[in-house]
mmCIF file of C-alpha atoms and ligand atoms in Angstrom:
data_model
loop_
_atom_site.group_PDB
_atom_site.id
_atom_site.type_symbol
_atom_site.label_atom_id
_atom_site.label_comp_id
_atom_site.label_asym_id
_atom_site.label_seq_id
_atom_site.Cartn_x
_atom_site.Cartn_y
_atom_site.Cartn_z
ATOM 1 C CA UNK A 711 -39.126 -12.727 -4.140
ATOM 2 C CA UNK A 712 -42.650 -13.752 -5.064
ATOM 3 C CA UNK A 713 -43.484 -17.427 -4.793
ATOM 4 C CA UNK A 714 -45.552 -18.996 -7.526
ATOM 5 C CA UNK A 715 -48.446 -21.321 -6.705
ATOM 6 C CA UNK A 716 -47.236 -24.936 -7.043
ATOM 7 C CA UNK A 717 -49.306 -25.495 -10.208
ATOM 8 C CA UNK A 718 -48.090 -22.315 -11.877
ATOM 9 C CA UNK A 719 -44.562 -23.075 -10.727
ATOM 10 C CA UNK A 720 -44.794 -26.475 -12.299
ATOM 11 C CA UNK A 721 -45.924 -24.934 -15.594
ATOM 12 C CA UNK A 722 -43.165 -22.371 -15.412
ATOM 13 C CA UNK A 723 -40.423 -24.944 -14.890
ATOM 14 C CA UNK A 724 -41.844 -27.134 -17.656
ATOM 15 C CA UNK A 725 -41.730 -24.137 -19.997
ATOM 16 C CA UNK A 726 -38.220 -23.283 -18.858
ATOM 17 C CA UNK A 727 -37.034 -26.820 -19.558
ATOM 18 C CA UNK A 728 -38.554 -26.697 -23.038
ATOM 19 C CA UNK A 729 -37.151 -23.247 -23.676
ATOM 20 C CA UNK A 730 -33.685 -24.373 -22.632
ATOM 21 C CA UNK A 731 -34.004 -27.319 -24.949
ATOM 22 C CA UNK A 732 -35.121 -24.907 -27.655
ATOM 23 C CA UNK A 733 -38.440 -26.686 -28.000
ATOM 24 C CA UNK A 734 -40.977 -24.295 -26.463
ATOM 25 C CA UNK A 735 -43.613 -23.101 -28.895
ATOM 26 C CA UNK A 736 -42.365 -19.994 -30.663
ATOM 27 C CA UNK A 737 -38.744 -20.716 -29.857
ATOM 28 C CA UNK A 738 -36.389 -21.156 -32.733
ATOM 29 C CA UNK A 739 -34.061 -24.030 -32.150
ATOM 30 C CA UNK A 740 -30.560 -22.769 -31.479
ATOM 31 C CA UNK A 741 -27.589 -23.746 -29.413
ATOM 32 C CA UNK A 742 -28.091 -23.108 -25.716
ATOM 33 C CA UNK A 743 -25.586 -20.571 -24.424
ATOM 34 C CA UNK A 744 -24.306 -21.011 -20.889
ATOM 35 C CA UNK A 745 -24.876 -17.896 -18.785
ATOM 36 C CA UNK A 746 -21.938 -15.478 -18.894
ATOM 37 C CA UNK A 747 -19.687 -16.085 -15.907
ATOM 38 C CA UNK A 748 -19.703 -13.207 -13.437
ATOM 39 C CA UNK A 749 -16.053 -12.466 -12.855
ATOM 40 C CA UNK A 750 -15.361 -10.362 -9.840
ATOM 41 C CA UNK A 751 -11.979 -8.801 -9.179
ATOM 42 C CA UNK A 752 -10.682 -6.665 -6.353
ATOM 43 C CA UNK A 753 -10.644 -3.537 -8.502
ATOM 44 C CA UNK A 754 -14.164 -4.081 -9.801
ATOM 45 C CA UNK A 755 -15.527 -4.829 -6.339
ATOM 46 C CA UNK A 756 -13.871 -1.918 -4.538
ATOM 47 C CA UNK A 757 -15.510 1.513 -4.510
ATOM 48 C CA UNK A 758 -11.991 3.023 -4.433
ATOM 49 C CA UNK A 759 -8.619 2.202 -6.025
ATOM 50 C CA UNK A 760 -6.980 -1.111 -5.151
ATOM 51 C CA UNK A 761 -3.225 -1.002 -5.206
ATOM 52 C CA UNK A 762 -0.214 -3.233 -4.813
ATOM 53 C CA UNK A 763 3.479 -2.642 -4.293
ATOM 54 C CA UNK A 764 5.459 -3.892 -7.268
ATOM 55 C CA UNK A 765 9.040 -4.583 -8.344
ATOM 56 C CA UNK A 766 10.248 -4.045 -11.890
ATOM 57 C CA UNK A 767 11.881 -7.461 -12.341
ATOM 58 C CA UNK A 768 8.676 -9.400 -11.688
ATOM 59 C CA UNK A 769 6.682 -7.037 -13.911
ATOM 60 C CA UNK A 770 9.103 -7.907 -16.710
ATOM 61 C CA UNK A 771 9.701 -11.599 -16.162
ATOM 62 C CA UNK A 772 6.845 -13.204 -14.281
ATOM 63 C CA UNK A 773 3.661 -13.809 -16.258
ATOM 64 C CA UNK A 774 1.706 -14.870 -13.176
ATOM 65 C CA UNK A 775 2.741 -11.671 -11.443
ATOM 66 C CA UNK A 776 1.869 -9.372 -14.306
ATOM 67 C CA UNK A 777 -1.366 -11.201 -15.148
ATOM 68 C CA UNK A 778 -2.665 -11.233 -11.596
ATOM 69 C CA UNK A 779 -1.712 -7.613 -11.019
ATOM 70 C CA UNK A 780 -3.454 -6.368 -14.150
ATOM 71 C CA UNK A 781 -6.552 -8.451 -13.517
ATOM 72 C CA UNK A 782 -7.010 -7.404 -9.912
ATOM 73 C CA UNK A 783 -5.450 -3.994 -9.291
ATOM 74 C CA UNK A 784 -5.688 -0.479 -10.713
ATOM 75 C CA UNK A 785 -3.000 1.268 -8.696
ATOM 76 C CA UNK A 786 0.659 0.469 -8.047
ATOM 77 C CA UNK A 787 3.285 1.606 -5.576
ATOM 78 C CA UNK A 788 7.008 1.160 -6.108
ATOM 79 C CA UNK A 789 8.109 -1.454 -3.546
ATOM 80 C CA UNK A 790 11.772 -0.418 -3.158
ATOM 81 C CA UNK A 791 13.059 0.939 -6.459
ATOM 82 C CA UNK A 792 12.260 4.609 -5.866
ATOM 83 C CA UNK A 793 14.009 4.658 -2.492
ATOM 84 C CA UNK A 794 17.058 6.810 -1.932
ATOM 85 C CA UNK A 795 19.714 4.059 -2.078
ATOM 86 C CA UNK A 796 18.534 2.933 -5.514
ATOM 87 C CA UNK A 797 17.791 6.364 -6.991
ATOM 88 C CA UNK A 798 20.897 8.254 -5.815
ATOM 89 C CA UNK A 799 23.546 5.633 -5.001
ATOM 90 C CA UNK A 800 26.284 8.275 -5.181
ATOM 91 C CA UNK A 801 25.891 11.957 -4.565
ATOM 92 C CA UNK A 802 24.405 13.641 -7.622
ATOM 93 C CA UNK A 803 24.390 10.366 -9.598
ATOM 94 C CA UNK A 804 20.781 9.414 -10.212
ATOM 95 C CA UNK A 805 19.667 5.967 -11.343
ATOM 96 C CA UNK A 806 16.125 5.885 -12.622
ATOM 97 C CA UNK A 807 16.258 2.699 -14.688
ATOM 98 C CA UNK A 808 14.086 0.403 -12.506
ATOM 99 C CA UNK A 809 11.829 3.267 -11.417
ATOM 100 C CA UNK A 810 11.237 4.331 -15.010
ATOM 101 C CA UNK A 811 10.179 0.798 -15.872
ATOM 102 C CA UNK A 812 7.550 0.815 -13.120
ATOM 103 C CA UNK A 813 6.305 4.305 -13.937
ATOM 104 C CA UNK A 814 5.974 3.601 -17.657
ATOM 105 C CA UNK A 815 4.291 0.264 -16.896
ATOM 106 C CA UNK A 816 1.687 2.223 -14.925
ATOM 107 C CA UNK A 817 1.154 4.652 -17.800
ATOM 108 C CA UNK A 818 0.943 1.895 -20.400
ATOM 109 C CA UNK A 819 -1.678 -0.014 -18.406
ATOM 110 C CA UNK A 820 -3.577 3.017 -17.086
ATOM 111 C CA UNK A 821 -2.746 2.302 -13.473
ATOM 112 C CA UNK A 822 -2.494 4.975 -10.825
ATOM 113 C CA UNK A 823 1.148 5.440 -9.840
ATOM 114 C CA UNK A 824 2.071 6.076 -6.209
ATOM 115 C CA UNK A 825 5.733 6.853 -5.563
ATOM 116 C CA UNK A 826 7.356 5.434 -2.423
ATOM 117 C CA UNK A 827 9.300 7.277 -1.036
ATOM 118 C CA UNK A 828 11.297 10.492 -1.096
ATOM 119 C CA UNK A 829 12.582 10.726 2.482
ATOM 120 C CA UNK A 830 13.074 7.863 4.951
ATOM 121 C CA UNK A 831 15.675 7.124 7.621
ATOM 122 C CA UNK A 832 16.200 3.685 6.062
ATOM 123 C CA UNK A 833 17.338 2.547 2.609
ATOM 124 C CA UNK A 834 20.000 5.251 2.592
ATOM 125 C CA UNK A 835 23.276 4.821 0.713
ATOM 126 C CA UNK A 836 26.495 4.898 2.701
ATOM 127 C CA UNK A 837 27.448 8.268 1.282
ATOM 128 C CA UNK A 838 24.448 9.830 3.041
ATOM 129 C CA UNK A 839 25.014 7.981 6.300
ATOM 130 C CA UNK A 840 28.646 9.105 6.369
ATOM 131 C CA UNK A 841 28.129 12.556 4.899
ATOM 132 C CA UNK A 842 30.162 15.285 6.581
ATOM 133 C CA UNK A 843 28.893 18.790 6.200
ATOM 134 C CA UNK A 844 27.257 21.686 7.960
ATOM 135 C CA UNK A 845 23.515 22.210 8.074
ATOM 136 C CA UNK A 846 23.536 24.110 4.754
ATOM 137 C CA UNK A 847 25.309 21.191 3.054
ATOM 138 C CA UNK A 848 22.799 18.750 4.528
ATOM 139 C CA UNK A 849 19.908 20.945 3.410
ATOM 140 C CA UNK A 850 21.335 21.018 -0.090
ATOM 141 C CA UNK A 851 21.699 17.226 -0.184
ATOM 142 C CA UNK A 852 18.128 16.796 1.057
ATOM 143 C CA UNK A 853 16.619 19.374 -1.291
ATOM 144 C CA UNK A 854 18.557 18.141 -4.317
ATOM 145 C CA UNK A 855 17.373 14.592 -3.776
ATOM 146 C CA UNK A 856 13.704 15.489 -3.318
ATOM 147 C CA UNK A 857 13.607 17.971 -6.175
ATOM 148 C CA UNK A 858 15.618 15.747 -8.498
ATOM 149 C CA UNK A 859 13.387 12.728 -8.026
ATOM 150 C CA UNK A 860 10.053 14.568 -7.929
ATOM 151 C CA UNK A 861 10.995 16.596 -11.024
ATOM 152 C CA UNK A 862 12.139 13.496 -12.916
ATOM 153 C CA UNK A 863 8.662 11.984 -12.456
ATOM 154 C CA UNK A 864 6.723 15.228 -12.755
ATOM 155 C CA UNK A 865 3.325 14.573 -14.300
ATOM 156 C CA UNK A 866 3.877 10.794 -14.306
ATOM 157 C CA UNK A 867 3.359 10.029 -10.642
ATOM 158 C CA UNK A 868 -0.061 10.715 -9.147
ATOM 159 C CA UNK A 869 1.199 10.862 -5.608
ATOM 160 C CA UNK A 870 4.216 10.473 -3.332
ATOM 161 C CA UNK A 871 4.978 9.252 0.129
ATOM 162 C CA UNK A 872 7.096 12.312 0.815
ATOM 163 C CA UNK A 873 8.232 11.364 4.298
ATOM 164 C CA UNK A 874 8.105 7.831 5.661
ATOM 165 C CA UNK A 875 8.192 6.718 9.304
ATOM 166 C CA UNK A 876 9.518 9.884 10.951
ATOM 167 C CA UNK A 877 8.069 9.129 14.383
ATOM 168 C CA UNK A 878 9.274 6.952 17.234
ATOM 169 C CA UNK A 879 7.211 3.973 18.309
ATOM 170 C CA UNK A 880 7.516 4.562 22.049
ATOM 171 C CA UNK A 881 6.511 8.187 22.482
ATOM 172 C CA UNK A 882 5.722 9.591 19.035
ATOM 173 C CA UNK A 883 8.628 12.072 19.157
ATOM 174 C CA UNK A 884 10.558 12.667 15.958
ATOM 175 C CA UNK A 885 13.202 9.995 15.393
ATOM 176 C CA UNK A 886 16.581 11.542 15.991
ATOM 177 C CA UNK A 887 20.101 10.347 16.584
ATOM 178 C CA UNK A 888 20.592 11.857 19.980
ATOM 179 C CA UNK A 889 21.290 8.532 21.684
ATOM 180 C CA UNK A 890 18.174 8.719 23.835
ATOM 181 C CA UNK A 891 16.820 5.266 24.704
ATOM 182 C CA UNK A 892 13.858 4.099 22.626
ATOM 183 C CA UNK A 893 14.868 5.971 19.490
ATOM 184 C CA UNK A 894 15.293 2.713 17.593
ATOM 185 C CA UNK A 895 16.659 3.399 14.157
ATOM 186 C CA UNK A 896 17.201 7.142 14.484
ATOM 187 C CA UNK A 897 16.970 9.577 11.611
ATOM 188 C CA UNK A 898 19.909 11.450 10.088
ATOM 189 C CA UNK A 899 17.360 13.878 8.644
ATOM 190 C CA UNK A 900 16.107 15.108 12.005
ATOM 191 C CA UNK A 901 19.648 15.054 13.364
ATOM 192 C CA UNK A 902 21.072 17.351 10.698
ATOM 193 C CA UNK A 903 18.049 19.313 9.487
ATOM 194 C CA UNK A 904 16.169 20.157 12.667
ATOM 195 C CA UNK A 905 12.571 19.426 13.641
ATOM 196 C CA UNK A 906 10.884 21.203 10.739
ATOM 197 C CA UNK A 907 12.488 19.108 7.989
ATOM 198 C CA UNK A 908 9.173 17.339 7.259
ATOM 199 C CA UNK A 909 7.439 20.573 6.253
ATOM 200 C CA UNK A 910 10.358 21.495 4.000
ATOM 201 C CA UNK A 911 10.307 18.059 2.343
ATOM 202 C CA UNK A 912 6.669 18.653 1.371
ATOM 203 C CA UNK A 913 7.463 22.141 0.073
ATOM 204 C CA UNK A 914 10.368 20.942 -2.074
ATOM 205 C CA UNK A 915 8.311 18.087 -3.503
ATOM 206 C CA UNK A 916 5.422 20.416 -4.246
ATOM 207 C CA UNK A 917 7.632 22.951 -6.004
ATOM 208 C CA UNK A 918 9.049 20.194 -8.207
ATOM 209 C CA UNK A 919 5.668 18.629 -9.083
ATOM 210 C CA UNK A 920 2.755 20.879 -8.083
ATOM 211 C CA UNK A 921 0.085 18.423 -9.227
ATOM 212 C CA UNK A 922 1.264 15.393 -7.278
ATOM 213 C CA UNK A 923 -0.679 14.518 -4.131
ATOM 214 C CA UNK A 924 1.670 14.397 -1.176
ATOM 215 C CA UNK A 925 1.404 11.946 1.737
ATOM 216 C CA UNK A 926 2.940 11.405 5.140
ATOM 217 C CA UNK A 927 3.270 7.618 5.560
ATOM 218 C CA UNK A 928 3.844 5.608 8.740
ATOM 219 C CA UNK A 929 2.938 2.435 10.649
ATOM 220 C CA UNK A 930 1.454 1.634 14.040
ATOM 221 C CA UNK A 931 -1.608 3.886 13.931
ATOM 222 C CA UNK A 932 -3.708 0.889 15.036
ATOM 223 C CA UNK A 933 -1.774 0.743 18.336
ATOM 224 C CA UNK A 934 -3.336 4.070 19.324
ATOM 225 C CA UNK A 935 -1.370 5.855 22.042
ATOM 226 C CA UNK A 936 1.282 8.512 21.719
ATOM 227 C CA UNK A 937 2.446 7.609 18.234
ATOM 228 C CA UNK A 938 -1.037 8.090 16.785
ATOM 229 C CA UNK A 939 -1.613 11.300 18.781
ATOM 230 C CA UNK A 940 1.610 12.750 17.559
ATOM 231 C CA UNK A 941 0.984 11.752 13.938
ATOM 232 C CA UNK A 942 -2.377 13.494 14.022
ATOM 233 C CA UNK A 943 -0.770 16.556 15.568
ATOM 234 C CA UNK A 944 1.946 16.507 12.901
ATOM 235 C CA UNK A 945 -0.355 16.338 9.883
ATOM 236 C CA UNK A 946 -2.959 18.740 11.229
ATOM 237 C CA UNK A 947 -0.166 21.177 12.090
ATOM 238 C CA UNK A 948 1.194 20.955 8.544
ATOM 239 C CA UNK A 949 -2.252 21.429 7.086
ATOM 240 C CA UNK A 950 -2.972 24.471 9.264
ATOM 241 C CA UNK A 951 0.271 26.102 8.155
ATOM 242 C CA UNK A 952 -0.658 25.633 4.499
ATOM 243 C CA UNK A 953 2.076 23.054 3.890
ATOM 244 C CA UNK A 954 0.970 21.099 0.785
ATOM 245 C CA UNK A 955 -0.006 17.782 2.378
ATOM 246 C CA UNK A 956 -2.914 15.893 0.805
ATOM 247 C CA UNK A 957 -3.031 12.670 2.717
ATOM 248 C CA UNK A 958 -1.849 10.250 5.283
ATOM 249 C CA UNK A 959 -0.685 6.689 4.693
ATOM 250 C CA UNK A 960 -1.527 4.003 7.233
ATOM 251 C CA UNK A 961 0.834 1.180 6.353
ATOM 252 C CA UNK A 962 -1.033 -1.610 8.215
ATOM 253 C CA UNK A 963 1.642 -4.253 8.419
ATOM 254 C CA UNK A 964 -0.489 -6.138 10.897
ATOM 255 C CA UNK A 965 -0.790 -9.723 12.097
ATOM 256 C CA UNK A 966 -3.649 -12.021 12.974
ATOM 257 C CA UNK A 967 -3.645 -10.823 16.596
ATOM 258 C CA UNK A 968 -4.224 -7.189 15.591
ATOM 259 C CA UNK A 969 -6.678 -5.260 17.719
ATOM 260 C CA UNK A 970 -9.643 -4.630 15.453
ATOM 261 C CA UNK A 971 -11.017 -1.834 17.641
ATOM 262 C CA UNK A 972 -7.639 -0.089 17.321
ATOM 263 C CA UNK A 973 -7.829 -0.289 13.531
ATOM 264 C CA UNK A 974 -11.284 1.267 13.394
ATOM 265 C CA UNK A 975 -10.439 3.940 15.946
ATOM 266 C CA UNK A 976 -7.320 4.938 13.994
ATOM 267 C CA UNK A 977 -9.157 5.094 10.666
ATOM 268 C CA UNK A 978 -11.803 7.288 12.251
ATOM 269 C CA UNK A 979 -9.251 9.694 13.721
ATOM 270 C CA UNK A 980 -7.233 9.847 10.525
ATOM 271 C CA UNK A 981 -10.386 10.584 8.554
ATOM 272 C CA UNK A 982 -11.289 13.351 11.003
ATOM 273 C CA UNK A 983 -8.171 15.264 9.861
ATOM 274 C CA UNK A 984 -9.973 15.862 6.563
ATOM 275 C CA UNK A 985 -6.984 14.474 4.635
ATOM 276 C CA UNK A 986 -7.034 11.590 2.189
ATOM 277 C CA UNK A 987 -6.480 8.258 3.936
ATOM 278 C CA UNK A 988 -4.490 5.541 2.169
ATOM 279 C CA UNK A 989 -4.128 2.059 3.616
ATOM 280 C CA UNK A 990 -0.755 1.992 1.997
ATOM 281 C CA UNK A 991 1.089 -1.272 2.713
ATOM 282 C CA UNK A 992 -1.432 -3.817 3.944
ATOM 283 C CA UNK A 993 -0.338 -7.348 4.807
ATOM 284 C CA UNK A 994 -1.459 -9.689 7.582
ATOM 285 C CA UNK A 995 1.262 -11.900 9.042
ATOM 286 C CA UNK A 996 0.198 -15.233 10.516
ATOM 287 C CA UNK A 997 3.447 -16.132 12.301
ATOM 288 C CA UNK A 998 4.228 -13.118 14.483
ATOM 289 C CA UNK A 999 5.815 -15.424 17.074
ATOM 290 C CA UNK A 1000 8.468 -16.599 14.558
ATOM 291 C CA UNK A 1001 7.523 -20.248 15.127
ATOM 292 C CA UNK A 1002 9.905 -22.273 12.933
ATOM 293 C CA UNK A 1003 7.522 -25.262 12.871
ATOM 294 C CA UNK A 1004 4.390 -23.345 11.971
ATOM 295 C CA UNK A 1005 1.903 -24.918 9.578
ATOM 296 C CA UNK A 1006 -0.512 -22.656 7.714
ATOM 297 C CA UNK A 1007 -3.605 -24.560 8.831
ATOM 298 C CA UNK A 1008 -7.059 -23.919 7.469
ATOM 299 C CA UNK A 1009 -7.972 -22.369 10.827
ATOM 300 C CA UNK A 1010 -5.182 -19.813 10.388
ATOM 301 C CA UNK A 1011 -6.217 -19.204 6.792
ATOM 302 C CA UNK A 1012 -9.755 -18.426 7.904
ATOM 303 C CA UNK A 1013 -8.598 -16.172 10.717
ATOM 304 C CA UNK A 1014 -6.493 -14.232 8.235
ATOM 305 C CA UNK A 1015 -9.399 -14.036 5.779
ATOM 306 C CA UNK A 1016 -11.700 -12.660 8.477
ATOM 307 C CA UNK A 1017 -9.183 -9.942 9.312
ATOM 308 C CA UNK A 1018 -8.748 -8.957 5.657
ATOM 309 C CA UNK A 1019 -12.527 -8.681 5.474
ATOM 310 C CA UNK A 1020 -12.578 -6.581 8.611
ATOM 311 C CA UNK A 1021 -9.941 -4.136 7.345
ATOM 312 C CA UNK A 1022 -11.866 -3.486 4.138
ATOM 313 C CA UNK A 1023 -15.171 -3.105 5.998
ATOM 314 C CA UNK A 1024 -13.676 -0.809 8.585
ATOM 315 C CA UNK A 1025 -12.078 1.357 5.891
ATOM 316 C CA UNK A 1026 -15.440 1.726 4.153
ATOM 317 C CA UNK A 1027 -17.252 2.387 7.407
ATOM 318 C CA UNK A 1028 -14.831 4.946 8.825
ATOM 319 C CA UNK A 1029 -13.398 6.834 5.880
ATOM 320 C CA UNK A 1030 -15.858 8.995 3.919
ATOM 321 C CA UNK A 1031 -15.910 8.206 0.195
ATOM 322 C CA UNK A 1032 -14.246 11.477 -0.824
ATOM 323 C CA UNK A 1033 -11.246 10.764 1.419
ATOM 324 C CA UNK A 1034 -10.605 7.169 0.321
ATOM 325 C CA UNK A 1035 -7.332 7.064 -1.546
ATOM 326 C CA UNK A 1036 -7.663 3.298 -1.552
ATOM 327 C CA UNK A 1037 -6.221 0.130 -0.129
ATOM 328 C CA UNK A 1038 -2.777 -1.014 -1.249
ATOM 329 C CA UNK A 1039 -1.364 -4.418 -0.336
ATOM 330 C CA UNK A 1040 2.416 -4.747 -0.002
ATOM 331 C CA UNK A 1041 2.804 -7.057 -3.018
ATOM 332 C CA UNK A 1042 -0.025 -9.576 -3.454
ATOM 333 C CA UNK A 1043 1.496 -13.072 -3.517
ATOM 334 C CA UNK A 1044 3.143 -14.859 -0.603
ATOM 335 C CA UNK A 1045 5.995 -15.575 -3.032
ATOM 336 C CA UNK A 1046 6.891 -11.872 -3.041
ATOM 337 C CA UNK A 1047 6.205 -10.740 0.524
ATOM 338 C CA UNK A 1048 9.009 -8.915 2.352
ATOM 339 C CA UNK A 1049 8.064 -10.541 5.674
ATOM 340 C CA UNK A 1050 9.741 -13.983 5.397
ATOM 341 C CA UNK A 1051 13.108 -12.577 4.382
ATOM 342 C CA UNK A 1052 12.957 -9.496 6.615
ATOM 343 C CA UNK A 1053 12.015 -11.418 9.747
ATOM 344 C CA UNK A 1054 13.748 -14.665 8.774
ATOM 345 C CA UNK A 1055 10.676 -16.834 9.216
ATOM 346 C CA UNK A 1056 7.940 -18.665 7.375
ATOM 347 C CA UNK A 1057 4.847 -16.573 6.787
ATOM 348 C CA UNK A 1058 1.945 -16.185 4.374
ATOM 349 C CA UNK A 1059 0.749 -12.572 4.680
ATOM 350 C CA UNK A 1060 -0.937 -11.820 1.342
ATOM 351 C CA UNK A 1061 -4.192 -12.560 -0.540
ATOM 352 C CA UNK A 1062 -2.571 -14.872 -3.135
ATOM 353 C CA UNK A 1063 -0.484 -17.924 -2.350
ATOM 354 C CA UNK A 1064 3.028 -18.516 -3.624
ATOM 355 C CA UNK A 1065 1.602 -20.006 -6.844
ATOM 356 C CA UNK A 1066 -0.541 -16.859 -7.409
ATOM 357 C CA UNK A 1067 -3.747 -18.679 -6.504
ATOM 358 C CA UNK A 1068 -6.447 -16.935 -4.516
ATOM 359 C CA UNK A 1069 -6.379 -17.728 -0.802
ATOM 360 C CA UNK A 1070 -9.239 -17.447 1.682
ATOM 361 C CA UNK A 1071 -7.620 -14.074 2.465
ATOM 362 C CA UNK A 1072 -8.490 -12.942 -1.064
ATOM 363 C CA UNK A 1073 -12.128 -13.909 -0.640
ATOM 364 C CA UNK A 1074 -12.239 -12.264 2.785
ATOM 365 C CA UNK A 1075 -10.896 -9.037 1.310
ATOM 366 C CA UNK A 1076 -13.353 -9.255 -1.572
ATOM 367 C CA UNK A 1077 -16.258 -9.736 0.826
ATOM 368 C CA UNK A 1078 -15.166 -6.751 2.888
ATOM 369 C CA UNK A 1079 -14.960 -4.588 -0.217
ATOM 370 C CA UNK A 1080 -18.488 -5.117 -1.354
ATOM 371 C CA UNK A 1081 -20.880 -6.593 1.218
HETATM 372 C C1 XIL B 1008 10.338 -3.125 2.379
HETATM 373 C C2 XIL B 1008 10.571 -3.717 0.995
HETATM 374 O O1 XIL B 1008 9.413 -4.379 0.569
HETATM 375 C C3 XIL B 1008 11.712 -4.680 1.053
HETATM 376 O O2 XIL B 1008 12.030 -5.119 -0.258
HETATM 377 C C4 XIL B 1008 12.925 -4.025 1.687
HETATM 378 O O3 XIL B 1008 13.908 -4.979 1.893
HETATM 379 C C5 XIL B 1008 12.599 -3.417 3.030
HETATM 380 O O4 XIL B 1008 11.533 -2.538 2.863
HETATM 381 N N1 XIL B 1008 7.620 -0.166 5.485
HETATM 382 C C6 XIL B 1008 7.877 0.535 4.339
HETATM 383 C C7 XIL B 1008 8.374 -0.164 3.136
HETATM 384 O O5 XIL B 1008 7.577 1.718 4.282
HETATM 385 O O6 XIL B 1008 9.240 0.645 2.398
HETATM 386 C C8 XIL B 1008 9.057 -1.447 3.495
HETATM 387 O O7 XIL B 1008 9.377 -2.129 2.289
HETATM 388 C C9 XIL B 1008 8.194 -2.294 4.394
HETATM 389 C C10 XIL B 1008 7.938 -1.575 5.681
#
């Protein structure tokens, strides 16, 4: 900026004062307009889509929810209503009512629609968990579900998480139900369909909706180690074989103690696969120790804000523009986060507070998106 000599500056400010008052020579007197407010939103600040997980009930009934979502976001992901237990509660009986609401809401408001998910070892109805049948019967169940759901939303869903969380946390092997220690919640899919079920899930989804972008989605990439190695091996292997995979989802359910170097390293390695990279379920918990007496102090708020900023900056720094599928938060208000009920504790993981007001986390995220 050029500085004016004090005299000239004085004249300039005197003129400005007169002009504002409408009294400068040559100025017609008219009402002084305040400068237009510069309104910044997440979607306008981000050089890529900004998404949120959503539920149909809140889209219908909660004005704060709908208003905030439409102001700030341009992409949505179904939170739980496109999962297996909702969509096919009994074999061959499909229930698309809540999912259809979400998908048509996206179309009506010109939002990108990301479907979550076709195959997961959780959110399964009892009939699947107790299904008795040989491998052909299991394959038929699996194929029918994927094709039924992907075909129902053909042309209306931009992308799918085809397979969610197939890998073990401890050693990156495929979840199974072979009783080996460390398997955690094993997978009936691997148990009954064999190790190549992931590739077939992508093929079935692609046949049903050839234009949808197909993702493998998981958590824990930021830990590095065997789980990340094996995820990279999985997706690069699929890609090499010509299996129609377009991207990888990094859930990023992290907490304020997350290792920032691990986040950047994972983003870099995921980007090096050449696939699209979606930060697909971001939230930042502040009470990972389940402290029942925790208070969300301003120090914690600022720590959370700094980490939101870091995630956005690291995504921009490590993922080339052409591979950025965007950042999706898992809901956006602390009122709607899955963390308090899932972990049975107080927590405040999202950018908006429970009254849908912007938190420091929001401003941290905003800063990371554009600075
Ligand atoms: C969560 C939903 O938000 C909850 O409503 C549900 O009770 C449990 O699942 N990883 C995922 C998401 O891939 O599907 C999960 O969503 C959160 C963890």
